[in-house]
Coordinates of C-alpha atoms (C1' of nucleotides) and ligand atoms in Angstrom, one line a residue:
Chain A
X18 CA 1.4 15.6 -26.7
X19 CA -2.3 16.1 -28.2
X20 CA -4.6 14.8 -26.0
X21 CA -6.2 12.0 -27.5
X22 CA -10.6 11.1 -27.2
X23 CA -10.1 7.7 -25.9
X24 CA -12.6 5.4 -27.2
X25 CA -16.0 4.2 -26.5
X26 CA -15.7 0.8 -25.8
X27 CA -18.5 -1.4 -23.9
X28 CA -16.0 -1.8 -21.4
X29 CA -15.5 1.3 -20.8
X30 CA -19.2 2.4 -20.2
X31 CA -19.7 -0.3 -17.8
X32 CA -17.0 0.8 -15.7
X33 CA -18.7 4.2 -15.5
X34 CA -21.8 2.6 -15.1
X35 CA -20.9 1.2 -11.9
X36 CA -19.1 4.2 -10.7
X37 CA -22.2 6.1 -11.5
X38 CA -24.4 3.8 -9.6
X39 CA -22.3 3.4 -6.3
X40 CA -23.1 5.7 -3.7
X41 CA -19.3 5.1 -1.6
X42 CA -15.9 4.2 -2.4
X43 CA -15.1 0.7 -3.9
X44 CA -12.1 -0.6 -4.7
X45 CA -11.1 -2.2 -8.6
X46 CA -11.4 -5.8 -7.6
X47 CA -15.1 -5.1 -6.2
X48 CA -15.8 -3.1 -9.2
X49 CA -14.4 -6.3 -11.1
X50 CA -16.9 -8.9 -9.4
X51 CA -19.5 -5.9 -9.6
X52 CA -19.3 -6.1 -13.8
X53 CA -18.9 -10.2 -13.2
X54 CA -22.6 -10.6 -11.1
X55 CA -24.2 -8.0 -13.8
X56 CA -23.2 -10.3 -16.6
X57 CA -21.3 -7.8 -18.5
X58 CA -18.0 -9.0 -17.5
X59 CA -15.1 -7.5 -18.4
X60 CA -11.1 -8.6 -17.8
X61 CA -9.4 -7.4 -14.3
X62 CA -6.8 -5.5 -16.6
X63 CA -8.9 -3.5 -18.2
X64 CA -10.9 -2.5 -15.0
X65 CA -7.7 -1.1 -13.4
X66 CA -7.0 0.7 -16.7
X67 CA -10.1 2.8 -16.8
X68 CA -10.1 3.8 -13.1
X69 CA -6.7 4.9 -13.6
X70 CA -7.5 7.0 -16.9
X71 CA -10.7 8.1 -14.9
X72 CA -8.5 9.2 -12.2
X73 CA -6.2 10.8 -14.7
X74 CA -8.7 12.9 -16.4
X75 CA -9.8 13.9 -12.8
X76 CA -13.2 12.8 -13.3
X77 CA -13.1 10.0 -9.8
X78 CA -11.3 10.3 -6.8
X79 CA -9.2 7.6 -5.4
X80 CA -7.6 6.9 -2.0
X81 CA -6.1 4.4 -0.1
X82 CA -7.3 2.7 2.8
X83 CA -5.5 1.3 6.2
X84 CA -4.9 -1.9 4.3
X85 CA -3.2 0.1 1.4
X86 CA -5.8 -0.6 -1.3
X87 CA -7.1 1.9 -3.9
X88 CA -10.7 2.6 -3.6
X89 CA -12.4 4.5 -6.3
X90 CA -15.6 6.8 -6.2
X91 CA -17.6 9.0 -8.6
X92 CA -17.5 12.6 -6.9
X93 CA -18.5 16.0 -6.6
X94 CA -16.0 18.8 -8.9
X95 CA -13.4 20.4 -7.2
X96 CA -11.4 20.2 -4.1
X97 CA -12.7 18.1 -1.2
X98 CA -11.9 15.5 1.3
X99 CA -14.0 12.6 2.4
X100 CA -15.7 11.5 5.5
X101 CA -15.8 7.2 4.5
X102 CA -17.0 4.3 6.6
X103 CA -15.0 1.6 7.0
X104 CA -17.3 -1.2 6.3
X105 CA -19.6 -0.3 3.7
X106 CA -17.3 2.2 1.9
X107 CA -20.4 5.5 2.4
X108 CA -19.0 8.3 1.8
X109 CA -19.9 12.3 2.7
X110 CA -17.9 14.9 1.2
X111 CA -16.3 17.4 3.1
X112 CA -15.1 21.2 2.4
X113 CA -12.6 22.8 4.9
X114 CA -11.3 26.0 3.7
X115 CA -9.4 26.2 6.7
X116 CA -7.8 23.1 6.7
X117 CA -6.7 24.2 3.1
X118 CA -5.2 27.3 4.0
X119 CA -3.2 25.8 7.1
X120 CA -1.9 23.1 4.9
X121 CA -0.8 25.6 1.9
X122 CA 0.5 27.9 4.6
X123 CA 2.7 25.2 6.8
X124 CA 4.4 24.3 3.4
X125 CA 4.6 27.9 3.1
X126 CA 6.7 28.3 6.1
X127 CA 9.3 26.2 5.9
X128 CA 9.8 26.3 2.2
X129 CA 8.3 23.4 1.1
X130 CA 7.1 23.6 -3.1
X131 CA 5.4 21.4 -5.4
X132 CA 3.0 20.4 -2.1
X133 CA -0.1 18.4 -2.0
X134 CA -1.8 17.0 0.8
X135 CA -4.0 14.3 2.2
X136 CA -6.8 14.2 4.1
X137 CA -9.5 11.6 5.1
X138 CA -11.6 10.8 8.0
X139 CA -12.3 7.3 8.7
X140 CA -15.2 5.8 10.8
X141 CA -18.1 3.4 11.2
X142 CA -21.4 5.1 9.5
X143 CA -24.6 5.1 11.7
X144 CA -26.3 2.1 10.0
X145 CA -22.7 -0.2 10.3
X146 CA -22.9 0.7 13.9
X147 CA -26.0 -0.5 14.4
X148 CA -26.1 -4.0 12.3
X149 CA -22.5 -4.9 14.4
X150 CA -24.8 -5.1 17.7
Chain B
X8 CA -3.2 -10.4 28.9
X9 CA 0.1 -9.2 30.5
X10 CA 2.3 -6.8 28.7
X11 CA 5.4 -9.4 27.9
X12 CA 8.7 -7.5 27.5
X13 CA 10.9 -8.0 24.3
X14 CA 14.0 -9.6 24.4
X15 CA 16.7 -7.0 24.0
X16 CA 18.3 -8.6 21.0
X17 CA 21.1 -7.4 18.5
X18 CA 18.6 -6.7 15.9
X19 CA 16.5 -4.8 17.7
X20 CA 18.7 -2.5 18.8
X21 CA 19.7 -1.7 15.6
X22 CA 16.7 -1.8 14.0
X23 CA 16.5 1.1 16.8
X24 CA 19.8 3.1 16.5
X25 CA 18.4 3.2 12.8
X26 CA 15.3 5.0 13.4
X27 CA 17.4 7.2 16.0
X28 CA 19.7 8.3 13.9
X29 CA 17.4 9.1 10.9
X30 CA 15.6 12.3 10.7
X31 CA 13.2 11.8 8.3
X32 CA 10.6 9.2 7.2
X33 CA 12.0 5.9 5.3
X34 CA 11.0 2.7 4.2
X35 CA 11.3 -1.0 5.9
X36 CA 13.1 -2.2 2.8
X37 CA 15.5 1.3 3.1
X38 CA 16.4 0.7 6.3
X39 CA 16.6 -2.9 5.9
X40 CA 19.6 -1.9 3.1
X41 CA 21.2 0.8 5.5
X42 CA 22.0 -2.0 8.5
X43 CA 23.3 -3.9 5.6
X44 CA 25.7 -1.1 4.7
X45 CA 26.6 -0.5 8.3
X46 CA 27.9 -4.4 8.4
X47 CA 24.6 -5.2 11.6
X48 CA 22.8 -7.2 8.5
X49 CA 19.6 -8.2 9.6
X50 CA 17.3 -10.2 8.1
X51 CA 14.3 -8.6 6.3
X52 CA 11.5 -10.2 8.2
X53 CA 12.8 -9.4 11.3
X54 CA 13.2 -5.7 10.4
X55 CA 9.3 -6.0 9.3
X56 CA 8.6 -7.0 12.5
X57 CA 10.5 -4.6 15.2
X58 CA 9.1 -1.8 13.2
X59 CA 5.6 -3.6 13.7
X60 CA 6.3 -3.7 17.0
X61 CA 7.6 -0.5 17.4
X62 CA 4.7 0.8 15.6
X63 CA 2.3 -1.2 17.9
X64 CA 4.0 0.1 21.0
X65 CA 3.3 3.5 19.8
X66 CA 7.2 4.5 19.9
X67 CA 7.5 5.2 16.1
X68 CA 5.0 6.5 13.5
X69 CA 4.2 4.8 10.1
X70 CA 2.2 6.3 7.6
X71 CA 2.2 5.7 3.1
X72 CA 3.5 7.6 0.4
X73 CA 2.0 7.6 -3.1
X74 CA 3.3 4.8 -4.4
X75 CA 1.8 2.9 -1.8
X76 CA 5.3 1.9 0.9
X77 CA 4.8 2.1 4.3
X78 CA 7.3 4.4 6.4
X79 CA 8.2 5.0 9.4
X80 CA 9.6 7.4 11.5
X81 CA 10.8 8.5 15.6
X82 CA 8.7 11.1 16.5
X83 CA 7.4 13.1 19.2
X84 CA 5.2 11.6 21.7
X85 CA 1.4 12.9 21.1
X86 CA -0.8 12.9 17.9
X87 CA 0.3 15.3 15.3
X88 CA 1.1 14.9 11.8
X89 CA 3.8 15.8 9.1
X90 CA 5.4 18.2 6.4
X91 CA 7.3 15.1 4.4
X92 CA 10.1 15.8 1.6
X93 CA 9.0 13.4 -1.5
X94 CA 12.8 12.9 -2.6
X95 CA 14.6 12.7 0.9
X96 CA 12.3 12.5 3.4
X97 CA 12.9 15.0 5.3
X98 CA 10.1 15.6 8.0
X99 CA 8.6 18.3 10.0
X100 CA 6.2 17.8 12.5
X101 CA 3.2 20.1 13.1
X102 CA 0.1 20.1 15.3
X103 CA -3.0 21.9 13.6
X104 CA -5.5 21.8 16.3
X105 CA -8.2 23.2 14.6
X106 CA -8.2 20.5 12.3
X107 CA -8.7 18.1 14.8
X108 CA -11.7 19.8 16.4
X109 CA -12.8 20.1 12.7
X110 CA -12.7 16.3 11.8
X111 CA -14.2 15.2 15.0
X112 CA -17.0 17.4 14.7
X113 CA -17.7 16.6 11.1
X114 CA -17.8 12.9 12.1
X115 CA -19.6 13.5 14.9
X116 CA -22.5 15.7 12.9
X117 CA -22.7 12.7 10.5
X118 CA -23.0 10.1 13.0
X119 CA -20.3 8.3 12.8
X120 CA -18.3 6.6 15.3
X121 CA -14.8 4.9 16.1
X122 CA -13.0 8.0 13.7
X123 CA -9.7 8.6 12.6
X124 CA -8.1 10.4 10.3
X125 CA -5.4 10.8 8.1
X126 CA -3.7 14.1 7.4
X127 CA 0.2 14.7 5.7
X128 CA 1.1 17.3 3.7
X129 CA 3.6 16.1 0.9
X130 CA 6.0 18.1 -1.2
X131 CA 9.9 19.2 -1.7
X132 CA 11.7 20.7 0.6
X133 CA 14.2 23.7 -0.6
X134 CA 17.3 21.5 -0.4
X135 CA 16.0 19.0 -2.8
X136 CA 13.9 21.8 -5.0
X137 CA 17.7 23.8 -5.2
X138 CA 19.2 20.7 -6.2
X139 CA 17.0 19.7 -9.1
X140 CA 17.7 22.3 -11.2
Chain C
dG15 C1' 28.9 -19.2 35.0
dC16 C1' 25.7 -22.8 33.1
dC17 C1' 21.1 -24.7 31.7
dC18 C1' 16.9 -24.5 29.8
dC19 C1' 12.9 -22.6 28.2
dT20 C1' 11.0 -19.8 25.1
dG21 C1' 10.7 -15.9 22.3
dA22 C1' 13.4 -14.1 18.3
dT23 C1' 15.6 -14.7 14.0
dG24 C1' 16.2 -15.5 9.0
dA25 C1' 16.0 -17.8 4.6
dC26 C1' 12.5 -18.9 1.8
dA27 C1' 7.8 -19.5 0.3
dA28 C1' 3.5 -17.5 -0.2
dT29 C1' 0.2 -13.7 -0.6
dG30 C1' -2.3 -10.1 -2.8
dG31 C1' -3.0 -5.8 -5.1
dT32 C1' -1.5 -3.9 -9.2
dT33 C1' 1.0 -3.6 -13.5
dC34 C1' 3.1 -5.5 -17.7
dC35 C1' 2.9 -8.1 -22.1
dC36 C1' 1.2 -9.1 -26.5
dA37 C1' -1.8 -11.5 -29.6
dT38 C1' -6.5 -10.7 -30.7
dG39 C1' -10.7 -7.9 -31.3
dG40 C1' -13.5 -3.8 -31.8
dT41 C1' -13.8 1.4 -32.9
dT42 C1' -13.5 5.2 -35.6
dG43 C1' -12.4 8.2 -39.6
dT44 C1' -12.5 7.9 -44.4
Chain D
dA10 C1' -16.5 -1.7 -46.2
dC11 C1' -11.5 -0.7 -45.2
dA12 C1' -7.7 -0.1 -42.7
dA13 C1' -5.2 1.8 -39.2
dC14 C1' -4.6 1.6 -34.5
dC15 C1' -6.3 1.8 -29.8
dA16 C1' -8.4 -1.2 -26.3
dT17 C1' -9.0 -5.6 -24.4
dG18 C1' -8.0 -9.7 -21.5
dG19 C1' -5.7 -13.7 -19.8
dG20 C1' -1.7 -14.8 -17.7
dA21 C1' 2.8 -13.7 -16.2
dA22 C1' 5.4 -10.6 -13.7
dC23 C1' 6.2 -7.3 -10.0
dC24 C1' 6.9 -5.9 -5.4
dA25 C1' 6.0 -4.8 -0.7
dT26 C1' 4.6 -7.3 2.9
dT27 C1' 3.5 -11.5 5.7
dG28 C1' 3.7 -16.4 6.9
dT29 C1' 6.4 -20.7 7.9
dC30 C1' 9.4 -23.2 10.7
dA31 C1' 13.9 -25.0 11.9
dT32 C1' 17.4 -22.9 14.3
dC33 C1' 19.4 -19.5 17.5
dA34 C1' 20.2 -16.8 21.6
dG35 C1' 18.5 -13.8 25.7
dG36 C1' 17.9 -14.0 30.4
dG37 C1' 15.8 -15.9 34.6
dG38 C1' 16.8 -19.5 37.8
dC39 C1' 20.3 -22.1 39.8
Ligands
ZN28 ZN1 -21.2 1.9 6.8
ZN29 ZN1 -7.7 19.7 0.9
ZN30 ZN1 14.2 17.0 0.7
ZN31 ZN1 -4.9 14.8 13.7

DNA sequence: GCCCCTGATGACAATGGTTCCCATGGTTGT
DNA sequence: ACAACCATGGGAACCATTGTCATCAGGGGC
């Protein structure tokens, strides 16, 4: 069970590339055609891979939205939650120590272990507003 | 646009004793196999769709695990969410308020409109936990 | 109760995101 | 440069969910 480097492949750069250079969430498949448009393409598989190792080593966040696909973004350390448009995928991090406490302490209450939780708030950003007129 | 009333067929009702009888959150496919058990097969799609309906009407709620499956549940009337049980299901509703004002305002401050949010707090409920020893 | 219209059903196909498989290629330590 | 051996990618497989459409049955009108 050492944890092993894993290597630094082109493929692998580009993928952080991207997440590096998108400001919201996206899911793999945009990532995918992201890669495809920049010219350094690189196979659907392996796309899902490296999200999902990136996600592993806790260095993304992912979520799922209404439609049930996995969106992917670059974020700030530690714990937070998400304020994401629906359209355009911007994204604001959010911080509620309170919510955080409540959560921990409903579990709490009715002997609940082992507990995680999810939170996200879903809209329609300023700018999407406007440009639906 | 006038609301048409469902036909009060043998598949709906039990599509609706299920969810009666349940106390916790489970899966289309789950329940799909439980009528099948109880000898009122019905078919798949159809299940899909009363618990669409359902959902639609507001009378049951629906929300995703990890793994990505849609479940549903009869709950309370009124917006609240959940304390879930990973390996039964178990539920337990609670209201939190606070977090509502929280996740309105926090839209509202970043100018978003036409917010929602998600919010469930996942783990094992002491039954399960004592058993998994 | 009987008919008829129309919505509901169900077996199966199709969809779509994601994961699996495995032969090939590229990376890294020596 | 060499030789492991991990990573890649193209396609098949997976699986929850949705669509299709011929057939069925609820219930309003009689
Ligand atoms: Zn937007
Ligand atoms: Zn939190
Ligand atoms: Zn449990
Ligand atoms: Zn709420």
């Amino acid at each position: 069970m050492v944890a092993t480097t894993p290597r630094n492949t082109r493929q692998r750069r580009a993928v952080a590339a991207i997440l590096d250079d998108l400001d919201g969430f996206a899911s793999a498949q945009e990532i995918h055609d992201i890669l495809r448009h920049r010219g350094e393409s690189v196979g659907l598989s392996t796309v899902y891979r490296n999200l999902q190792a990136l996600v592993d080593a806790s260095e993304i966040d992912a979520l799922r939205n209404d439609d049930g696909e996995v969106l992917y973004r670059q974020c700030s350390t530690g714990h937070h939650h998400h304020l994401v448009c629906r359209a355009c995928g911007r994204t604001i991090e959010v911080a509620g120590p309170t919510v955080e406490r409540w959560a921990d302490g409903v579990a709490d209450k009715h002997g609940f272990v082992d507990v995680a939780h999810t939170l996200e708030i879903f809209g329609t950003c300023g700018a999407c507003a406007a440009s639906a007129d």
